[in-house]
Amino acid sequence: NAGVTQTPKFRVLKTGQSMTLLCAQDMNHEYMYWYRQDPGMGLRLIHYSVGEGTTAKGEVPDGYNVSRLKKQNFLLGLESAAPSQTSVYFCASSASSILYNEQFFGPGTRLTVL
Amino acid sequence: GESVGLHLPTLSVQEGDNSIINCAYSNSASDYFIWYKQESGKGPQFIIDIRSNMDKRQGQRVTVLLNKTVKHLSLQIAATQPGDSAVYFCAENRRDTGRRALTFGSGTRLQVQP
């Protein structure tokens, strides 16, 4: 199993450009998440999904949109990139469980907005 | 606001010594905690978890202690090795959020001196 994969690994955008980050998981997990991590800080939740066709806002959703058309994929879109969105983006997935919520993370996408 | 926090941003230890990384939380609804290790350029990796009905849990060279009275948990690493050098995050999962997201602390960087 590949676990959680993310594409691309690196990207440089100009202010105002758009892009989509792709996350894929092969563990048949119900839940998927997008986080951003800024230097010297922990991860902050952008959006998450508890199942195919559903999405919800996290802690810092402004400027981002997401879609979960297939259970194994979770897409994060930036419609008009801003320098404040320069960050490392991590995708994660977890099984749906009322008992615990261990999340498995991808390797990250490093995004720079000029 | 209520959040997970860490006492020390950087911890430097000698190889072979034991390491203790601390974490405080303030939300009484938090009843499940996870420690993650993040190496440079990689996504967070699960180390160990603990539920609030436990005070202690042990893994391979790691022990997590939970003190619900003072809302504090710690990660102890025995015989610290150079490969343990990384940033360590505690994350909380709250039953009142339906277990749909983790809240991460800002992290502690562990530096192991040879």
XYZ file of C-alpha atoms in Angstrom:
228
model
C 0.000 0.000 0.000
C 1.207 3.493 -0.835
C -0.742 5.028 2.061
C -1.388 8.728 1.491
C 0.164 10.354 -1.543
C 0.191 13.999 -2.589
C 0.887 15.711 -5.891
C 2.709 17.871 -6.647
C 5.563 17.902 -4.128
C 6.598 21.462 -4.900
C 4.936 24.378 -6.655
C 5.637 28.047 -7.179
C 2.733 30.324 -8.076
C 2.347 33.994 -8.818
C -0.215 36.008 -6.896
C -3.640 35.505 -8.409
C -2.911 32.173 -10.076
C -4.956 29.102 -9.290
C -3.987 25.525 -8.655
C -5.268 22.230 -7.313
C -3.485 19.908 -4.927
C -4.365 16.248 -5.166
C -4.438 13.807 -2.284
C -5.008 10.089 -2.730
C -5.273 7.290 -0.171
C -5.502 3.551 -0.691
C -6.557 2.539 2.830
C -10.300 2.821 2.203
C -10.528 5.542 4.841
C -13.730 7.495 5.221
C -12.214 10.665 6.602
C -9.757 12.917 4.793
C -8.196 16.216 5.827
C -6.163 19.108 4.512
C -3.780 20.945 6.855
C -1.310 23.719 6.385
C 1.904 24.076 8.338
C 3.729 27.353 8.593
C 7.353 27.613 9.786
C 7.770 26.810 13.463
C 4.123 26.040 13.912
C 1.840 23.091 14.247
C -0.668 21.947 11.686
C -3.883 23.858 11.195
C -6.938 22.240 9.670
C -8.203 23.846 6.452
C -11.052 21.555 5.363
C -12.015 17.988 5.944
C -14.374 15.358 4.603
C -16.186 12.595 6.431
C -17.181 10.755 3.281
C -17.522 10.853 -0.475
C -19.442 13.935 -1.568
C -19.169 15.713 1.786
C -16.846 18.480 2.930
C -16.643 20.769 5.934
C -14.663 23.799 7.032
C -11.807 23.548 9.464
C -9.937 26.199 11.393
C -8.545 28.210 8.455
C -10.793 27.636 5.390
C -10.720 31.092 3.780
C -9.174 31.177 0.316
C -9.474 27.430 -0.212
C -12.043 25.081 -1.670
C -12.183 21.304 -1.604
C -13.948 18.458 -3.314
C -14.356 14.756 -2.522
C -15.858 13.242 -5.652
C -14.283 9.853 -5.017
C -13.675 8.211 -1.662
C -9.969 7.806 -2.292
C -9.305 11.369 -3.468
C -9.486 14.749 -1.775
C -8.682 17.871 -3.775
C -7.638 21.245 -2.377
C -8.062 24.257 -4.640
C -6.699 27.760 -4.488
C -8.717 29.987 -6.808
C -6.578 33.129 -6.473
C -3.328 32.464 -4.665
C -1.957 35.000 -2.189
C 1.504 35.220 -0.573
C -0.138 34.410 2.784
C -0.879 30.970 1.379
C 2.813 30.150 1.134
C 3.045 27.076 3.319
C 3.502 23.335 3.410
C 0.244 21.498 2.843
C -0.413 18.081 4.310
C -3.188 15.713 3.526
C -4.266 13.044 5.988
C -6.816 10.272 6.189
C -8.364 8.204 8.946
C -10.910 5.485 9.457
C -14.253 6.564 10.801
C -14.345 5.578 14.409
C -16.095 6.922 17.434
C -13.305 5.586 19.594
C -10.219 7.133 18.111
C -8.973 9.057 15.148
C -5.424 8.110 14.196
C -4.592 10.077 11.090
C -2.115 9.001 8.453
C -0.275 11.804 6.700
C 1.084 12.314 3.236
C 4.582 13.692 2.546
C 3.403 17.261 1.997
C 3.329 19.827 -0.802
C 5.546 22.880 -0.470
C 3.800 25.858 -2.044
C 5.385 29.261 -2.586
C 3.275 32.195 -3.756
C 5.264 35.124 -5.100
C -9.130 30.055 23.254
C -8.892 26.451 24.203
C -5.932 24.768 22.575
C -3.171 22.257 22.937
C 0.136 23.817 23.865
C 3.709 22.809 24.560
C 6.020 24.004 27.315
C 9.371 23.985 25.473
C 10.043 24.777 21.829
C 13.463 23.028 21.754
C 14.903 20.201 23.806
C 18.547 19.179 23.505
C 19.695 15.873 25.005
C 22.747 13.664 24.881
C 22.566 10.398 23.001
C 21.606 7.646 25.405
C 19.799 9.928 27.829
C 16.068 9.852 28.376
C 13.945 12.633 26.855
C 10.729 14.062 28.216
C 8.494 16.230 26.050
C 5.556 17.932 27.697
C 2.172 19.065 26.476
C -0.703 20.875 28.153
C -4.310 20.986 27.112
C -7.169 23.052 28.422
C -10.321 21.454 27.037
C -11.960 19.012 29.408
C -13.755 17.441 26.432
C -10.427 16.179 25.108
C -10.281 12.470 25.793
C -7.932 11.083 23.198
C -4.382 12.212 22.537
C -1.793 11.316 19.952
C 1.906 12.015 19.745
C 3.347 12.538 16.283
C 6.958 12.718 15.149
C 7.855 14.879 12.180
C 11.247 14.599 10.568
C 12.541 17.348 8.348
C 10.759 17.419 4.999
C 8.288 14.705 5.914
C 4.747 14.418 7.115
C 3.895 13.667 10.745
C 4.205 10.047 11.767
C 2.146 8.402 14.500
C 4.123 7.421 17.603
C 1.683 6.518 20.328
C -1.778 7.401 21.541
C -3.608 7.382 24.840
C -7.236 7.586 25.874
C -8.435 9.489 28.887
C -9.363 6.306 30.729
C -5.651 5.516 30.957
C -2.833 7.180 32.882
C 0.049 5.554 31.099
C 0.757 3.711 27.909
C 4.002 2.203 26.736
C 5.410 1.450 23.343
C 8.817 0.589 22.074
C 11.174 2.978 23.955
C 8.318 5.458 24.386
C 5.907 6.061 27.226
C 3.052 8.534 27.345
C 1.741 9.754 30.678
C -1.585 11.506 31.065
C -2.527 13.580 34.097
C -6.136 14.588 33.706
C -6.184 16.500 36.967
C -3.786 19.142 35.647
C -4.544 18.504 31.957
C -1.005 17.549 31.092
C 0.600 14.785 29.105
C 4.174 13.872 28.436
C 6.118 11.744 26.013
C 9.127 9.952 27.400
C 11.728 8.512 25.064
C 14.193 6.084 26.614
C 17.833 5.897 25.517
C 17.427 8.689 22.985
C 19.113 8.044 19.655
C 20.204 10.392 16.852
C 17.312 9.071 14.780
C 14.929 10.503 17.367
C 15.885 14.043 16.344
C 12.672 15.566 15.010
C 9.776 17.808 15.944
C 7.237 16.180 18.215
C 3.593 17.231 18.280
C 0.851 16.323 20.638
C -2.634 16.402 19.214
C -5.982 16.171 20.923
C -9.220 14.688 19.735
C -12.388 15.875 21.323
C -15.555 13.850 21.748
C -17.659 16.999 21.405
C -16.442 17.496 17.805
C -17.568 14.042 16.793
C -13.930 13.026 16.468
C -13.680 14.651 13.106
C -10.515 16.632 13.591
C -7.320 16.791 15.578
C -6.010 19.945 17.195
C -2.239 20.131 17.120
C 0.143 21.918 19.424
C 2.991 23.990 18.024
C 5.598 21.260 18.481
C 8.851 20.655 20.358
C 12.094 20.180 18.477
C 14.218 17.390 19.937
C 17.924 17.633 19.203
C 20.071 14.638 20.083
C 23.732 15.418 20.628
C 26.199 12.593 19.857
